CSV table of C-alpha atoms in Angstrom, one decimal:
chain,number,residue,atom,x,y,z
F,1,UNK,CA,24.9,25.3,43.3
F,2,UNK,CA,27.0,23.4,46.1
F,3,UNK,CA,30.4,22.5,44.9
F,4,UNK,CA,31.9,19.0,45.9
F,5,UNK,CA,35.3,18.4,46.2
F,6,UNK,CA,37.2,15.0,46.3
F,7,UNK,CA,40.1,14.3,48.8
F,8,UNK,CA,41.5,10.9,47.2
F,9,UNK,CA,44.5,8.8,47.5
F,10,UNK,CA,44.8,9.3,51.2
F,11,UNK,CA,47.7,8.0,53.4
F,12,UNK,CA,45.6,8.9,56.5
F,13,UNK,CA,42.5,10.3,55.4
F,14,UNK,CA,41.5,11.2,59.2
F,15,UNK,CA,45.0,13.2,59.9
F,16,UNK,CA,44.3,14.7,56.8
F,17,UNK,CA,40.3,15.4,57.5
F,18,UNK,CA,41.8,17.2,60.9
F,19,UNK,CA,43.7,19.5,58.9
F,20,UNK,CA,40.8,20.4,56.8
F,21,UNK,CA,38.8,20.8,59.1
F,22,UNK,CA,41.4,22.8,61.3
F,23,UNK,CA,41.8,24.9,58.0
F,24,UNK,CA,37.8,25.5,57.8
F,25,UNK,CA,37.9,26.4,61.7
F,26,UNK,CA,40.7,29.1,61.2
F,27,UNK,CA,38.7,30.4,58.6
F,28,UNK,CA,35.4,31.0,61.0
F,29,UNK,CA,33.6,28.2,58.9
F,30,UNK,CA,31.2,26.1,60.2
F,31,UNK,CA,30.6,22.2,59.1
F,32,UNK,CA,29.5,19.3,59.3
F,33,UNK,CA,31.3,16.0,59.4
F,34,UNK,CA,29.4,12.8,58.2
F,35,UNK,CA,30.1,9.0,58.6
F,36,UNK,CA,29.5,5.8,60.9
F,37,UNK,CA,29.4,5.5,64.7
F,38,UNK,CA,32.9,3.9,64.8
F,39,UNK,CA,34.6,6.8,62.0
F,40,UNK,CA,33.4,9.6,63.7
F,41,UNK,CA,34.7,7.8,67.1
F,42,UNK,CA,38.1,7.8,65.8
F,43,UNK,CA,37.4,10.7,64.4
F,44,UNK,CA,36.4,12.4,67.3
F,45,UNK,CA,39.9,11.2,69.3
F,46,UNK,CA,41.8,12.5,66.6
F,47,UNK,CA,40.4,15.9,66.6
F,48,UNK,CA,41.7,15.9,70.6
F,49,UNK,CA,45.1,14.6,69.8
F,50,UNK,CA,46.7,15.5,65.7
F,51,UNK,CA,47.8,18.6,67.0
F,52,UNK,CA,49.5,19.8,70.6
F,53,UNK,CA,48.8,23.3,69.6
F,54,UNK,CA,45.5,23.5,68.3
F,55,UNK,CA,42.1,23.1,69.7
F,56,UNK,CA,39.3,22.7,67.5
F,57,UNK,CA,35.5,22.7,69.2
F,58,UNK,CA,33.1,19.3,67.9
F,59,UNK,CA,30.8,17.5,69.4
F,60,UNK,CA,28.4,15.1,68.6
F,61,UNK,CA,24.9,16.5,67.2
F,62,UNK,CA,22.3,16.1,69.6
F,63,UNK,CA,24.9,17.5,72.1
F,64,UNK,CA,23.5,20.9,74.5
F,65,UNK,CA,26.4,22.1,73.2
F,66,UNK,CA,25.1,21.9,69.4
F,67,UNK,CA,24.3,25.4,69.2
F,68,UNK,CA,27.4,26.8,69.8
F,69,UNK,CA,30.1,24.6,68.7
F,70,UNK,CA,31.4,25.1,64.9
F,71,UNK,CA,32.0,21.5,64.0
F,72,UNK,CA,29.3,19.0,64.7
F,73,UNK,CA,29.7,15.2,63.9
F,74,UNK,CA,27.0,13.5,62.9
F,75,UNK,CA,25.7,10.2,61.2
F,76,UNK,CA,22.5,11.1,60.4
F,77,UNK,CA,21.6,14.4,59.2
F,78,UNK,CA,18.1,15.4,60.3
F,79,UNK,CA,19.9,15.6,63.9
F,80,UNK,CA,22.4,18.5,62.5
F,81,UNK,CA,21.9,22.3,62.4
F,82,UNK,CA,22.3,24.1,58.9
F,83,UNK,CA,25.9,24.8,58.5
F,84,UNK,CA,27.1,25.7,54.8
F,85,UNK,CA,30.2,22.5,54.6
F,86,UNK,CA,30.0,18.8,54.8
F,87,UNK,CA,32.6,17.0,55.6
F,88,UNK,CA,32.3,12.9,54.0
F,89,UNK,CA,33.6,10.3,55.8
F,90,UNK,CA,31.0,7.9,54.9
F,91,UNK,CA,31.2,5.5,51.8
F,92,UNK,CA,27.7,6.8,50.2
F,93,UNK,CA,26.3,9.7,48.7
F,94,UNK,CA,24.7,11.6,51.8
F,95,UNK,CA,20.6,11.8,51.6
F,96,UNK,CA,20.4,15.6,51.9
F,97,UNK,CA,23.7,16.7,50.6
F,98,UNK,CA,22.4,19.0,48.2
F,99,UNK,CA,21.1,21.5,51.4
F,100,UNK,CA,25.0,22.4,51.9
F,101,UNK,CA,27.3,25.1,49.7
F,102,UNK,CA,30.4,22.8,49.4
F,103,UNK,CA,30.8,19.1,49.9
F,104,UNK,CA,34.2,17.3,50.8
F,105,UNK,CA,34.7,13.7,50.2
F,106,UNK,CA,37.7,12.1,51.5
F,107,UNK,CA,39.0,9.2,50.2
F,108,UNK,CA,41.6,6.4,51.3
F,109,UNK,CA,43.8,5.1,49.3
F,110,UNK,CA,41.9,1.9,49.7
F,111,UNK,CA,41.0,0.0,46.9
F,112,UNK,CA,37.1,-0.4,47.9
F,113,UNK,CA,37.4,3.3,49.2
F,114,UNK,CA,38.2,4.4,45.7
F,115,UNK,CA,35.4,1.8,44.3
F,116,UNK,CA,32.9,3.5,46.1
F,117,UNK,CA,34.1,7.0,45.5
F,118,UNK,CA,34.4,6.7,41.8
F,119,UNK,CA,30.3,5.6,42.1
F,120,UNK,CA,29.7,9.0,44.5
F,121,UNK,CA,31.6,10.9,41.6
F,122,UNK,CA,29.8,9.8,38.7
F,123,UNK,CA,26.2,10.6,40.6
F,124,UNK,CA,27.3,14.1,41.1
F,125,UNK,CA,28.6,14.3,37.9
F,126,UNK,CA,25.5,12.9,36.4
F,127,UNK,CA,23.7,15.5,38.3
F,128,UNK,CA,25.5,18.7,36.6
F,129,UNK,CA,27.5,19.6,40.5
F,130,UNK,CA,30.6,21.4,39.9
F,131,UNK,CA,33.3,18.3,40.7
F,132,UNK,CA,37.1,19.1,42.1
F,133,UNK,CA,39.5,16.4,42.7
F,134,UNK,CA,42.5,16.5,44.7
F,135,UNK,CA,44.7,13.5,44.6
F,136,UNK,CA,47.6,13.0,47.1
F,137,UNK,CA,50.3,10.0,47.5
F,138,UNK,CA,50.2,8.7,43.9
């Protein structure tokens, strides 16, 4: 059964989605980061710049470079390979997120952020998935 974990109360949820995924890189995992055109541009910018020492491979999916590149940013699923981790940026429960092992949400501090994660939290709840929640800067 996939596991989903919430990222909440986020300073600078992208900084902090670059570590994760940085951490999930290290490990030799490969994922999937979800959300709108304009997140995963900022996203994407991010990934080249949070860290001087570290380079982490992503691209867009649909990209020739799909097959071989462990992170793949996407905003609609059916164009991304099977990898076992999602990454959430997006402020909806994902169509096909049950297909993945673990699922990360992360969560601004933001008041309509929170709104909508506390709605994402209660479907999975309500669906028997095994919930974790990490809150930071409370």
């Amino acid at each position: 059964m996939i596991r989903v974990d919430f990222h909440a109360h986020l300073e600078d949820p992208l900084g902090y989605a670059c570590r994760l995924v940085r951490k999930a890189y290290r490990a030799t995992h490969q994922l999937i980061v979800l959300g709108e055109p304009a997140v995963l541009r900022a996203f994407d910018r991010q990934l080249w710049i949070f860290s001087p020492l570290d380079f982490i491979p992503h691209c867009m999916a649909g990209s020739p470079l799909t097959d071989d590149t462990p992170v793949i940013l996407t905003t609609d699923l059916d164009q991304a390979p099977f990898y076992p981790i999602m990454l959430n940026l997006g402020s909806k429960v994902p169509k096909q997120f049950a297909r993945f092992q673990r699922l990360i949400e992360i969560i601004s501090n933001d008041k309509h952020e929170l709104a909508a994660a506390r709605n994402r939290y209660r479907f999975y709840q309500d669906q028997g998935y095994a919930l974790n929640t990490y809150k930071r800067g409370e």
